[in-house]
mmCIF file of C-alpha atoms and ligand atoms in Angstrom:
data_model
loop_
_atom_site.group_PDB
_atom_site.id
_atom_site.type_symbol
_atom_site.label_atom_id
_atom_site.label_comp_id
_atom_site.label_asym_id
_atom_site.label_seq_id
_atom_site.Cartn_x
_atom_site.Cartn_y
_atom_site.Cartn_z
ATOM 1 C CA MET A 737 -0.036 -0.263 0.232
ATOM 2 C CA HIS A 738 0.990 3.538 -0.546
ATOM 3 C CA ALA A 739 0.159 5.936 2.079
ATOM 4 C CA LYS A 740 1.301 9.741 2.214
ATOM 5 C CA PHE A 741 1.757 11.082 5.896
ATOM 6 C CA VAL A 742 2.398 14.784 7.432
ATOM 7 C CA LEU A 743 5.126 14.982 10.145
ATOM 8 C CA LEU A 744 4.678 17.654 12.315
ATOM 9 C CA PRO A 745 7.329 17.560 15.134
ATOM 10 C CA GLY A 746 6.564 21.065 16.626
ATOM 11 C CA ASP A 747 9.086 22.238 19.579
ATOM 12 C CA GLY A 748 11.058 21.403 22.485
ATOM 13 C CA ILE A 749 11.238 17.320 22.247
ATOM 14 C CA GLY A 750 9.211 17.115 19.361
ATOM 15 C CA PRO A 751 11.652 16.850 16.686
ATOM 16 C CA GLU A 752 13.475 14.313 18.865
ATOM 17 C CA ILE A 753 10.823 12.154 19.222
ATOM 18 C CA VAL A 754 8.910 11.999 15.900
ATOM 19 C CA THR A 755 12.344 11.550 14.242
ATOM 20 C CA GLN A 756 11.911 8.345 16.112
ATOM 21 C CA GLY A 757 8.316 7.840 15.085
ATOM 22 C CA ARG A 758 9.281 8.448 11.323
ATOM 23 C CA ARG A 759 11.944 5.839 11.794
ATOM 24 C CA ILE A 760 9.448 3.318 13.095
ATOM 25 C CA LEU A 761 6.925 3.942 10.273
ATOM 26 C CA GLU A 762 10.192 3.427 7.827
ATOM 27 C CA GLY A 763 10.805 -0.311 9.535
ATOM 28 C CA ILE A 764 6.974 -0.980 9.029
ATOM 29 C CA ALA A 765 7.350 -0.135 5.273
ATOM 30 C CA SER A 766 9.693 -2.035 4.850
ATOM 31 C CA ARG A 767 9.005 -5.027 6.931
ATOM 32 C CA PHE A 768 5.198 -5.235 5.269
ATOM 33 C CA GLY A 769 6.153 -4.091 1.837
ATOM 34 C CA HIS A 770 4.581 -0.562 2.204
ATOM 35 C CA THR A 771 5.547 2.837 0.465
ATOM 36 C CA PHE A 772 4.998 5.937 3.046
ATOM 37 C CA GLU A 773 5.835 8.972 1.643
ATOM 38 C CA MET A 774 6.506 11.412 4.621
ATOM 39 C CA SER A 775 6.759 15.283 4.766
ATOM 40 C CA GLU A 776 7.777 17.493 7.325
ATOM 41 C CA HIS A 777 6.088 20.673 8.267
ATOM 42 C CA MET A 778 5.981 23.257 10.902
ATOM 43 C CA ILE A 779 3.306 24.150 13.649
ATOM 44 C CA GLY A 780 3.418 25.905 16.904
ATOM 45 C CA GLY A 781 6.107 28.125 18.463
ATOM 46 C CA CYS A 782 8.500 27.573 15.492
ATOM 47 C CA ALA A 783 6.435 28.636 12.844
ATOM 48 C CA ILE A 784 5.441 31.592 14.755
ATOM 49 C CA ASP A 785 9.493 32.194 14.506
ATOM 50 C CA ALA A 786 9.298 31.429 10.975
ATOM 51 C CA CYS A 787 6.622 33.022 9.718
ATOM 52 C CA GLY A 788 4.349 34.866 12.354
ATOM 53 C CA ASP A 789 1.684 31.801 12.325
ATOM 54 C CA PRO A 790 1.043 28.778 14.316
ATOM 55 C CA LEU A 791 -0.246 26.849 11.306
ATOM 56 C CA PRO A 792 0.694 28.247 8.367
ATOM 57 C CA GLU A 793 -1.436 27.582 5.008
ATOM 58 C CA SER A 794 1.108 25.438 4.045
ATOM 59 C CA THR A 795 0.891 23.305 6.658
ATOM 60 C CA LEU A 796 -2.691 22.613 7.048
ATOM 61 C CA ALA A 797 -2.938 22.283 2.669
ATOM 62 C CA ALA A 798 -0.095 19.463 3.288
ATOM 63 C CA CYS A 799 -2.204 17.381 6.182
ATOM 64 C CA ARG A 800 -5.540 17.818 4.215
ATOM 65 C CA ALA A 801 -3.740 16.187 1.558
ATOM 66 C CA SER A 802 -2.204 13.054 3.283
ATOM 67 C CA HIS A 803 -3.614 9.923 4.989
ATOM 68 C CA ALA A 804 -2.939 11.098 8.751
ATOM 69 C CA VAL A 805 -0.876 13.689 10.690
ATOM 70 C CA LEU A 806 1.692 12.604 13.153
ATOM 71 C CA LEU A 807 2.287 15.514 15.751
ATOM 72 C CA GLY A 808 5.267 16.013 18.608
ATOM 73 C CA ALA A 809 4.387 18.768 20.630
ATOM 74 C CA VAL A 810 3.913 22.685 20.706
ATOM 75 C CA GLY A 811 4.537 24.996 23.016
ATOM 76 C CA GLY A 812 7.297 26.531 25.266
ATOM 77 C CA PRO A 813 8.384 29.422 27.525
ATOM 78 C CA LYS A 814 9.881 31.087 24.698
ATOM 79 C CA TRP A 815 6.106 31.808 23.446
ATOM 80 C CA ASP A 816 4.901 32.290 26.726
ATOM 81 C CA ASP A 817 4.429 36.051 26.592
ATOM 82 C CA PRO A 818 0.681 36.608 27.589
ATOM 83 C CA LYS A 819 0.991 39.863 25.622
ATOM 84 C CA ALA A 820 2.022 37.979 22.547
ATOM 85 C CA LYS A 821 -0.328 38.275 19.482
ATOM 86 C CA THR A 822 -0.729 34.530 18.953
ATOM 87 C CA ARG A 823 0.541 31.219 20.855
ATOM 88 C CA PRO A 824 1.882 27.879 20.005
ATOM 89 C CA GLU A 825 -1.326 26.092 21.050
ATOM 90 C CA ALA A 826 -3.518 28.158 18.640
ATOM 91 C CA GLY A 827 -2.202 26.088 15.774
ATOM 92 C CA LEU A 828 -3.328 23.167 17.732
ATOM 93 C CA LEU A 829 -6.879 24.265 18.346
ATOM 94 C CA LYS A 830 -6.831 25.447 14.710
ATOM 95 C CA ILE A 831 -5.794 22.064 13.038
ATOM 96 C CA ARG A 832 -8.143 20.307 15.277
ATOM 97 C CA LYS A 833 -11.416 22.251 13.768
ATOM 98 C CA GLU A 834 -9.803 22.910 10.513
ATOM 99 C CA LEU A 835 -9.706 18.895 9.990
ATOM 100 C CA GLY A 836 -13.055 18.367 11.892
ATOM 101 C CA LEU A 837 -11.532 16.100 14.337
ATOM 102 C CA PHE A 838 -14.437 15.640 16.606
ATOM 103 C CA ALA A 839 -13.584 12.558 18.740
ATOM 104 C CA ASN A 840 -10.415 12.078 20.808
ATOM 105 C CA LEU A 841 -9.113 8.847 21.375
ATOM 106 C CA ARG A 842 -6.674 8.095 24.522
ATOM 107 C CA PRO A 843 -6.024 4.295 25.695
ATOM 108 C CA THR A 844 -4.845 4.185 29.229
ATOM 109 C CA LYS A 845 -2.824 0.740 29.375
ATOM 110 C CA THR A 846 -0.648 -0.130 32.428
ATOM 111 C CA TRP A 847 2.605 -1.913 31.303
ATOM 112 C CA ASP A 848 3.252 -5.015 33.876
ATOM 113 C CA GLU A 849 6.888 -3.905 33.934
ATOM 114 C CA LEU A 850 6.417 -0.087 34.926
ATOM 115 C CA VAL A 851 3.327 -0.498 37.203
ATOM 116 C CA ASP A 852 5.127 -0.117 40.178
ATOM 117 C CA ALA A 853 5.797 3.473 39.326
ATOM 118 C CA SER A 854 1.767 3.967 39.221
ATOM 119 C CA PRO A 855 0.737 6.093 42.203
ATOM 120 C CA LEU A 856 -2.112 3.207 43.092
ATOM 121 C CA ARG A 857 -1.090 -0.452 44.393
ATOM 122 C CA ARG A 858 -0.029 -2.981 41.864
ATOM 123 C CA ASP A 859 -3.579 -5.019 42.909
ATOM 124 C CA ILE A 860 -5.804 -2.465 41.670
ATOM 125 C CA VAL A 861 -3.960 -1.042 38.352
ATOM 126 C CA SER A 862 -2.378 -3.976 36.956
ATOM 127 C CA GLY A 863 -4.112 -5.264 34.299
ATOM 128 C CA THR A 864 -6.047 -1.749 33.280
ATOM 129 C CA ASP A 865 -6.758 -1.439 29.691
ATOM 130 C CA ILE A 866 -9.333 1.218 28.828
ATOM 131 C CA LEU A 867 -10.241 3.136 25.853
ATOM 132 C CA PHE A 868 -11.430 6.876 26.206
ATOM 133 C CA VAL A 869 -13.470 8.178 23.793
ATOM 134 C CA ARG A 870 -13.980 12.006 24.355
ATOM 135 C CA GLU A 871 -16.101 14.455 22.412
ATOM 136 C CA LEU A 872 -13.821 17.113 21.308
ATOM 137 C CA THR A 873 -15.531 19.874 19.570
ATOM 138 C CA GLY A 874 -18.739 20.167 21.074
ATOM 139 C CA GLY A 875 -20.152 21.170 24.766
ATOM 140 C CA ILE A 876 -19.326 23.465 26.925
ATOM 141 C CA TYR A 877 -15.893 24.835 25.965
ATOM 142 C CA PHE A 878 -17.860 25.898 22.417
ATOM 143 C CA GLY A 879 -21.055 27.196 23.664
ATOM 144 C CA GLU A 880 -22.125 30.681 24.381
ATOM 145 C CA SER A 881 -20.371 32.391 26.858
ATOM 146 C CA GLY A 882 -20.593 35.902 28.699
ATOM 147 C CA ARG A 883 -20.089 37.950 31.341
ATOM 148 C CA LYS A 884 -22.837 40.852 32.878
ATOM 149 C CA PRO A 885 -22.966 43.051 35.602
ATOM 150 C CA HIS A 886 -24.119 41.944 39.145
ATOM 151 C CA ALA A 887 -25.126 43.330 42.227
ATOM 152 C CA SER A 888 -22.408 41.386 44.227
ATOM 153 C CA GLY A 889 -19.945 42.101 40.912
ATOM 154 C CA GLU A 890 -20.015 40.462 38.107
ATOM 155 C CA GLU A 891 -22.014 37.315 36.677
ATOM 156 C CA ALA A 892 -20.643 34.930 34.095
ATOM 157 C CA TRP A 893 -21.872 31.992 32.168
ATOM 158 C CA ASN A 894 -21.080 28.958 29.755
ATOM 159 C CA VAL A 895 -23.307 27.202 27.961
ATOM 160 C CA MET A 896 -23.196 23.471 27.058
ATOM 161 C CA THR A 897 -25.080 22.317 24.077
ATOM 162 C CA TYR A 898 -25.006 19.533 22.086
ATOM 163 C CA THR A 899 -27.130 18.014 19.275
ATOM 164 C CA THR A 900 -28.374 14.569 18.370
ATOM 165 C CA GLY A 901 -26.102 14.359 15.254
ATOM 166 C CA GLU A 902 -23.214 15.609 17.544
ATOM 167 C CA ILE A 903 -23.701 13.066 20.024
ATOM 168 C CA GLU A 904 -24.660 10.059 17.946
ATOM 169 C CA ARG A 905 -21.353 10.078 15.663
ATOM 170 C CA VAL A 906 -18.829 10.019 18.425
ATOM 171 C CA VAL A 907 -20.701 7.438 20.420
ATOM 172 C CA ARG A 908 -20.986 5.383 17.154
ATOM 173 C CA LEU A 909 -17.160 5.544 16.903
ATOM 174 C CA ALA A 910 -16.544 4.307 20.601
ATOM 175 C CA ALA A 911 -19.443 1.422 19.960
ATOM 176 C CA GLU A 912 -17.371 0.573 16.861
ATOM 177 C CA ALA A 913 -13.964 0.540 18.802
ATOM 178 C CA ALA A 914 -15.883 -1.781 21.500
ATOM 179 C CA ARG A 915 -16.392 -4.377 18.839
ATOM 180 C CA ARG A 916 -12.819 -4.146 18.025
ATOM 181 C CA ARG A 917 -11.920 -4.903 21.855
ATOM 182 C CA ARG A 918 -13.404 -6.459 24.472
ATOM 183 C CA GLY A 919 -16.781 -5.721 23.645
ATOM 184 C CA LYS A 920 -18.070 -3.382 26.528
ATOM 185 C CA LEU A 921 -18.869 0.461 26.533
ATOM 186 C CA THR A 922 -19.478 2.619 29.173
ATOM 187 C CA MET A 923 -21.210 6.299 28.760
ATOM 188 C CA VAL A 924 -20.297 8.553 31.366
ATOM 189 C CA ASP A 925 -23.204 11.661 31.799
ATOM 190 C CA LYS A 926 -24.779 13.948 34.745
ATOM 191 C CA ALA A 927 -27.990 12.799 33.523
ATOM 192 C CA ASN A 928 -29.374 13.366 37.022
ATOM 193 C CA VAL A 929 -28.961 17.178 37.050
ATOM 194 C CA LEU A 930 -27.864 18.109 33.310
ATOM 195 C CA GLU A 931 -30.488 18.293 30.314
ATOM 196 C CA ALA A 932 -27.445 17.988 27.931
ATOM 197 C CA SER A 933 -26.604 14.736 29.606
ATOM 198 C CA ARG A 934 -30.287 13.731 29.429
ATOM 199 C CA LEU A 935 -30.296 14.063 25.518
ATOM 200 C CA TRP A 936 -26.634 12.232 25.618
ATOM 201 C CA ARG A 937 -28.518 9.294 27.696
ATOM 202 C CA GLN A 938 -31.341 8.919 25.177
ATOM 203 C CA VAL A 939 -29.307 9.213 22.102
ATOM 204 C CA SER A 940 -26.659 6.956 23.016
ATOM 205 C CA GLU A 941 -29.302 4.422 24.367
ATOM 206 C CA LYS A 942 -30.549 4.480 20.697
ATOM 207 C CA VAL A 943 -27.681 4.181 19.009
ATOM 208 C CA VAL A 944 -26.594 1.419 20.806
ATOM 209 C CA LYS A 945 -29.833 -0.696 21.304
ATOM 210 C CA THR A 946 -30.275 -0.324 17.452
ATOM 211 C CA GLU A 947 -26.937 -0.853 15.424
ATOM 212 C CA PHE A 948 -24.787 -2.283 18.498
ATOM 213 C CA PRO A 949 -27.005 -4.787 20.327
ATOM 214 C CA ASP A 950 -24.072 -7.232 20.540
ATOM 215 C CA LEU A 951 -22.314 -4.870 23.115
ATOM 216 C CA GLN A 952 -22.076 -4.738 26.897
ATOM 217 C CA TYR A 953 -23.253 -1.333 27.645
ATOM 218 C CA ASN A 954 -23.910 0.734 30.569
ATOM 219 C CA VAL A 955 -23.829 3.942 31.975
ATOM 220 C CA VAL A 956 -22.199 5.594 35.094
ATOM 221 C CA LEU A 957 -22.624 9.367 36.552
ATOM 222 C CA VAL A 958 -19.258 11.288 36.101
ATOM 223 C CA ASP A 959 -18.828 11.966 39.931
ATOM 224 C CA ALA A 960 -19.047 7.843 40.195
ATOM 225 C CA MET A 961 -16.812 7.513 37.212
ATOM 226 C CA ALA A 962 -13.957 9.849 38.996
ATOM 227 C CA MET A 963 -13.932 7.253 41.845
ATOM 228 C CA HIS A 964 -14.377 4.097 40.088
ATOM 229 C CA LEU A 965 -11.554 4.727 37.798
ATOM 230 C CA ILE A 966 -8.755 4.655 41.006
ATOM 231 C CA SER A 967 -10.805 1.800 42.999
ATOM 232 C CA LYS A 968 -11.554 -0.539 40.124
ATOM 233 C CA PRO A 969 -10.104 0.713 36.692
ATOM 234 C CA ARG A 970 -9.991 -3.070 34.919
ATOM 235 C CA ASP A 971 -13.700 -2.730 35.284
ATOM 236 C CA PHE A 972 -13.699 -0.366 31.908
ATOM 237 C CA ASP A 973 -13.021 -1.243 28.182
ATOM 238 C CA VAL A 974 -14.045 1.809 25.968
ATOM 239 C CA VAL A 975 -15.889 4.871 28.023
ATOM 240 C CA VAL A 976 -17.599 7.344 26.369
ATOM 241 C CA THR A 977 -18.165 11.050 27.122
ATOM 242 C CA GLU A 978 -18.773 14.608 26.255
ATOM 243 C CA ASN A 979 -15.837 17.177 26.344
ATOM 244 C CA LEU A 980 -15.919 18.532 29.707
ATOM 245 C CA PHE A 981 -15.859 15.268 31.782
ATOM 246 C CA GLY A 982 -13.421 13.480 29.054
ATOM 247 C CA ASP A 983 -11.224 16.386 29.282
ATOM 248 C CA ILE A 984 -10.736 15.871 33.243
ATOM 249 C CA LEU A 985 -11.526 12.024 33.403
ATOM 250 C CA THR A 986 -8.822 11.237 30.839
ATOM 251 C CA ASP A 987 -6.282 13.247 32.841
ATOM 252 C CA GLU A 988 -7.339 11.368 35.735
ATOM 253 C CA ALA A 989 -6.640 8.508 33.914
ATOM 254 C CA SER A 990 -3.469 9.329 32.420
ATOM 255 C CA MET A 991 -1.919 8.934 35.931
ATOM 256 C CA LEU A 992 -2.691 5.412 36.429
ATOM 257 C CA PRO A 993 0.191 3.886 34.293
ATOM 258 C CA GLY A 994 2.796 6.054 35.911
ATOM 259 C CA SER A 995 4.340 7.545 32.993
ATOM 260 C CA LEU A 996 3.542 10.369 30.940
ATOM 261 C CA GLY A 997 6.002 9.326 28.138
ATOM 262 C CA LEU A 998 3.832 6.209 27.355
ATOM 263 C CA LEU A 999 0.674 7.482 26.317
ATOM 264 C CA PRO A 1000 -0.517 8.034 22.750
ATOM 265 C CA SER A 1001 -3.772 9.909 21.661
ATOM 266 C CA ALA A 1002 -5.406 10.159 18.593
ATOM 267 C CA SER A 1003 -8.048 12.914 17.293
ATOM 268 C CA ILE A 1004 -10.222 11.837 14.533
ATOM 269 C CA GLY A 1005 -13.132 12.771 12.177
ATOM 270 C CA SER A 1006 -15.607 11.209 10.144
ATOM 271 C CA SER A 1007 -13.468 11.357 6.862
ATOM 272 C CA GLY A 1008 -10.020 13.132 6.160
ATOM 273 C CA PRO A 1009 -6.783 12.454 7.990
ATOM 274 C CA GLY A 1010 -6.583 12.104 11.891
ATOM 275 C CA LEU A 1011 -4.326 13.574 13.765
ATOM 276 C CA PHE A 1012 -1.844 11.305 16.207
ATOM 277 C CA GLU A 1013 0.190 12.338 19.321
ATOM 278 C CA PRO A 1014 1.668 11.611 22.761
ATOM 279 C CA ILE A 1015 -0.228 13.371 25.532
ATOM 280 C CA HIS A 1016 2.831 14.929 26.735
ATOM 281 C CA GLY A 1017 3.960 18.752 25.908
ATOM 282 C CA SER A 1018 7.145 19.529 24.474
ATOM 283 C CA ALA A 1019 9.226 19.318 28.182
ATOM 284 C CA PRO A 1020 11.104 21.876 27.164
ATOM 285 C CA ASP A 1021 13.425 21.480 30.557
ATOM 286 C CA ILE A 1022 14.787 18.368 28.819
ATOM 287 C CA ALA A 1023 14.487 19.242 25.018
ATOM 288 C CA GLY A 1024 18.026 18.831 22.934
ATOM 289 C CA LYS A 1025 19.564 16.575 25.329
ATOM 290 C CA ASN A 1026 18.626 12.962 23.297
ATOM 291 C CA ILE A 1027 17.140 11.841 26.649
ATOM 292 C CA ALA A 1028 13.025 12.187 25.754
ATOM 293 C CA ASN A 1029 10.962 9.197 25.904
ATOM 294 C CA PRO A 1030 9.922 8.044 22.210
ATOM 295 C CA LEU A 1031 7.355 5.402 23.194
ATOM 296 C CA ALA A 1032 3.953 7.500 23.357
ATOM 297 C CA THR A 1033 5.253 8.898 19.952
ATOM 298 C CA ILE A 1034 5.835 5.315 18.902
ATOM 299 C CA LEU A 1035 2.732 3.976 20.208
ATOM 300 C CA ALA A 1036 0.702 6.920 18.094
ATOM 301 C CA VAL A 1037 2.234 5.848 14.926
ATOM 302 C CA ALA A 1038 0.681 2.577 16.065
ATOM 303 C CA MET A 1039 -2.861 4.356 16.466
ATOM 304 C CA MET A 1040 -2.252 5.730 13.363
ATOM 305 C CA LEU A 1041 -1.532 2.987 11.040
ATOM 306 C CA ARG A 1042 -4.464 1.102 12.753
ATOM 307 C CA TYR A 1043 -7.382 3.878 13.087
ATOM 308 C CA SER A 1044 -6.455 5.766 9.515
ATOM 309 C CA LEU A 1045 -5.563 2.642 7.342
ATOM 310 C CA ASN A 1046 -7.073 -0.044 9.059
ATOM 311 C CA MET A 1047 -3.485 -1.691 9.315
ATOM 312 C CA ASN A 1048 -3.926 -4.020 12.702
ATOM 313 C CA ALA A 1049 -1.183 -6.491 11.641
ATOM 314 C CA GLU A 1050 1.348 -3.260 11.572
ATOM 315 C CA ALA A 1051 -0.007 -1.677 14.529
ATOM 316 C CA ASP A 1052 0.202 -5.120 16.634
ATOM 317 C CA ALA A 1053 3.426 -5.586 15.433
ATOM 318 C CA ILE A 1054 4.791 -2.101 16.901
ATOM 319 C CA GLU A 1055 2.881 -2.360 19.819
ATOM 320 C CA THR A 1056 4.656 -6.340 20.460
ATOM 321 C CA ALA A 1057 7.974 -4.498 19.811
ATOM 322 C CA VAL A 1058 7.481 -1.962 22.562
ATOM 323 C CA ASN A 1059 6.297 -4.729 24.863
ATOM 324 C CA ASN A 1060 9.291 -6.949 24.119
ATOM 325 C CA VAL A 1061 11.632 -3.927 24.597
ATOM 326 C CA LEU A 1062 10.054 -3.164 27.699
ATOM 327 C CA LYS A 1063 10.188 -6.652 29.024
ATOM 328 C CA ALA A 1064 13.832 -6.705 28.070
ATOM 329 C CA GLY A 1065 14.785 -4.345 30.437
ATOM 330 C CA ALA A 1066 15.120 -0.918 28.212
ATOM 331 C CA ARG A 1067 14.383 2.381 30.065
ATOM 332 C CA THR A 1068 15.128 6.147 29.434
ATOM 333 C CA LYS A 1069 15.503 8.271 32.231
ATOM 334 C CA ASP A 1070 11.950 8.876 33.449
ATOM 335 C CA ILE A 1071 10.692 5.482 33.531
ATOM 336 C CA ALA A 1072 14.260 3.979 35.152
ATOM 337 C CA GLY A 1073 13.829 4.804 38.778
ATOM 338 C CA ASN A 1074 17.288 4.486 40.006
ATOM 339 C CA GLY A 1075 18.415 1.955 37.453
ATOM 340 C CA PRO A 1076 20.081 2.388 34.542
ATOM 341 C CA SER A 1077 19.191 4.583 31.430
ATOM 342 C CA ILE A 1078 19.374 4.991 27.539
ATOM 343 C CA SER A 1079 18.947 7.684 25.353
ATOM 344 C CA THR A 1080 15.818 8.506 22.734
ATOM 345 C CA THR A 1081 17.962 7.290 19.924
ATOM 346 C CA GLU A 1082 18.909 4.326 22.012
ATOM 347 C CA MET A 1083 15.147 3.320 22.685
ATOM 348 C CA GLY A 1084 14.491 4.053 19.137
ATOM 349 C CA ASP A 1085 17.017 1.831 17.773
ATOM 350 C CA LYS A 1086 15.917 -1.040 20.054
ATOM 351 C CA VAL A 1087 12.076 -0.799 19.122
ATOM 352 C CA LEU A 1088 13.261 -1.036 15.567
ATOM 353 C CA ASP A 1089 15.381 -3.602 15.653
ATOM 354 C CA ALA A 1090 12.207 -5.786 17.655
ATOM 355 C CA LEU A 1091 10.122 -4.657 15.050
ATOM 356 C CA LEU A 1092 12.326 -5.964 12.308
ATOM 357 C CA LYS A 1093 13.076 -9.152 13.717
ATOM 358 C CA GLY A 1094 9.337 -9.651 14.133
HETATM 359 P P1 NAD B 1311 5.068 18.362 29.501
HETATM 360 O O1 NAD B 1311 3.975 17.173 29.627
HETATM 361 O O2 NAD B 1311 5.632 19.066 28.472
HETATM 362 O O3 NAD B 1311 6.078 17.948 30.818
HETATM 363 C C1 NAD B 1311 5.850 17.476 31.919
HETATM 364 C C2 NAD B 1311 6.983 16.772 32.625
HETATM 365 O O4 NAD B 1311 7.210 15.492 32.000
HETATM 366 C C3 NAD B 1311 8.435 17.653 32.294
HETATM 367 O O5 NAD B 1311 9.257 17.469 33.451
HETATM 368 C C4 NAD B 1311 8.805 17.058 31.369
HETATM 369 O O6 NAD B 1311 10.463 16.832 31.189
HETATM 370 C C5 NAD B 1311 8.193 15.712 31.919
HETATM 371 N N1 NAD B 1311 8.056 14.777 29.976
HETATM 372 C C6 NAD B 1311 7.232 14.892 29.390
HETATM 373 N N2 NAD B 1311 7.249 14.067 28.222
HETATM 374 C C7 NAD B 1311 7.892 13.421 28.286
HETATM 375 C C8 NAD B 1311 8.834 12.342 27.597
HETATM 376 N N3 NAD B 1311 8.397 12.043 26.326
HETATM 377 N N4 NAD B 1311 10.408 11.761 28.429
HETATM 378 C C9 NAD B 1311 10.614 12.215 29.039
HETATM 379 N N5 NAD B 1311 9.763 13.162 29.786
HETATM 380 C C10 NAD B 1311 8.973 13.970 29.620
HETATM 381 O O7 NAD B 1311 4.231 19.321 30.394
HETATM 382 P P2 NAD B 1311 4.332 21.058 30.547
HETATM 383 O O8 NAD B 1311 5.678 20.813 31.153
HETATM 384 O O9 NAD B 1311 3.274 21.347 31.201
HETATM 385 O O10 NAD B 1311 4.461 21.519 29.572
HETATM 386 C C11 NAD B 1311 5.270 22.195 28.509
HETATM 387 C C12 NAD B 1311 4.957 22.624 26.967
HETATM 388 O O11 NAD B 1311 4.194 21.729 26.516
HETATM 389 C C13 NAD B 1311 4.130 23.993 27.695
HETATM 390 O O12 NAD B 1311 4.507 24.787 26.441
HETATM 391 C C14 NAD B 1311 3.101 23.371 27.229
HETATM 392 O O13 NAD B 1311 1.528 24.600 26.667
HETATM 393 C C15 NAD B 1311 2.609 22.228 25.936
HETATM 394 N N6 NAD B 1311 2.003 21.158 25.921
HETATM 395 C C16 NAD B 1311 1.794 20.871 24.658
HETATM 396 C C17 NAD B 1311 1.103 19.969 24.430
HETATM 397 C C18 NAD B 1311 0.779 19.163 22.764
HETATM 398 O O14 NAD B 1311 1.635 20.016 22.215
HETATM 399 N N7 NAD B 1311 -0.204 18.585 22.809
HETATM 400 C C19 NAD B 1311 0.291 19.315 25.414
HETATM 401 C C20 NAD B 1311 0.930 19.418 26.842
HETATM 402 C C21 NAD B 1311 1.432 20.764 27.115
#
């Protein structure tokens, strides 16, 4: 197969980790006989420096013409001035909007070898394997907002709005993912209080009952979910929820495995390229030192192949290679504890080697 990928290294450690992602794509192409065309473009702070725009038109055009986009990270102290005309993060928001990426997928999986780095006890967290599907373009972050004078000072408001169509498409996407995994779907809402949640519950139940009757389906209130996540995380397979609840729950869940450097994420729409990236930021404190953990980016490459191109065997091969490398004891500094550590490049070498050996 011939596929076209856009690589957006971005700022900080972005270029170092995306370089490792590129090597893994080259490894997959050679092992499975594909041709991958890859081009690099600017986003974030480096794009502001070069042309004053965190998402230049040329970058957006290249993304639109690709099968999928791999992003490193954007941002850093250099662009933090609150008086600046634009900020690196504006590039991220714009690319999500322009590509119509309405669902954010975040797998949260513990790795047995690293489970003792989790803030939770091994017997609670070991074996956790959850896929969060967060609605990304609706709800309170995009609803009407404002302020007006009030007797006590001011009054401020943000409105949470959802339509049937917005709920249907993300629930359908989550249900399809559940079918490919362990067949369990949990919808999280606050239907005892919020009208928008009551619409979520109604629409979600209809989609699942009519189109996915084979799934094991349940609903959980968001406050209860916050507790379940740290008391019985193994109970969940795919969890779908609206934007604000998803934002908070996915950050809570990202603590379970004990390392940010191992968690990938995908933002996808109904058609066109998806955006795949590690969940961590640009880590300016370690940029340029060749010590960043490239595994989250490498696992984002696996998600990219699985979700954008249906290349399940290729994605499995990458995940197995990462697993084997961790099992063999290879660690970058962030996950080494007091033990010895290897560099970003050496970790890339080891995963590539494991991938090519099959
Ligand atoms: P961060 O995730 O960049 O770093 C938090 C801590 O984790 C740091 O100590 C860092 O060294 C470490 N870390 C992160 N990724 C690592 C990796 N792969 N290997 C080893 N250690 C790693 O979060 P932050 O410090 O709050 O933010 C730094 C910059 O990144 C900010 O400008 C922020 O706006 C930006 N950011 C960007 C994104 C994105 O591009 N999607 C996401 C979050 C933060």
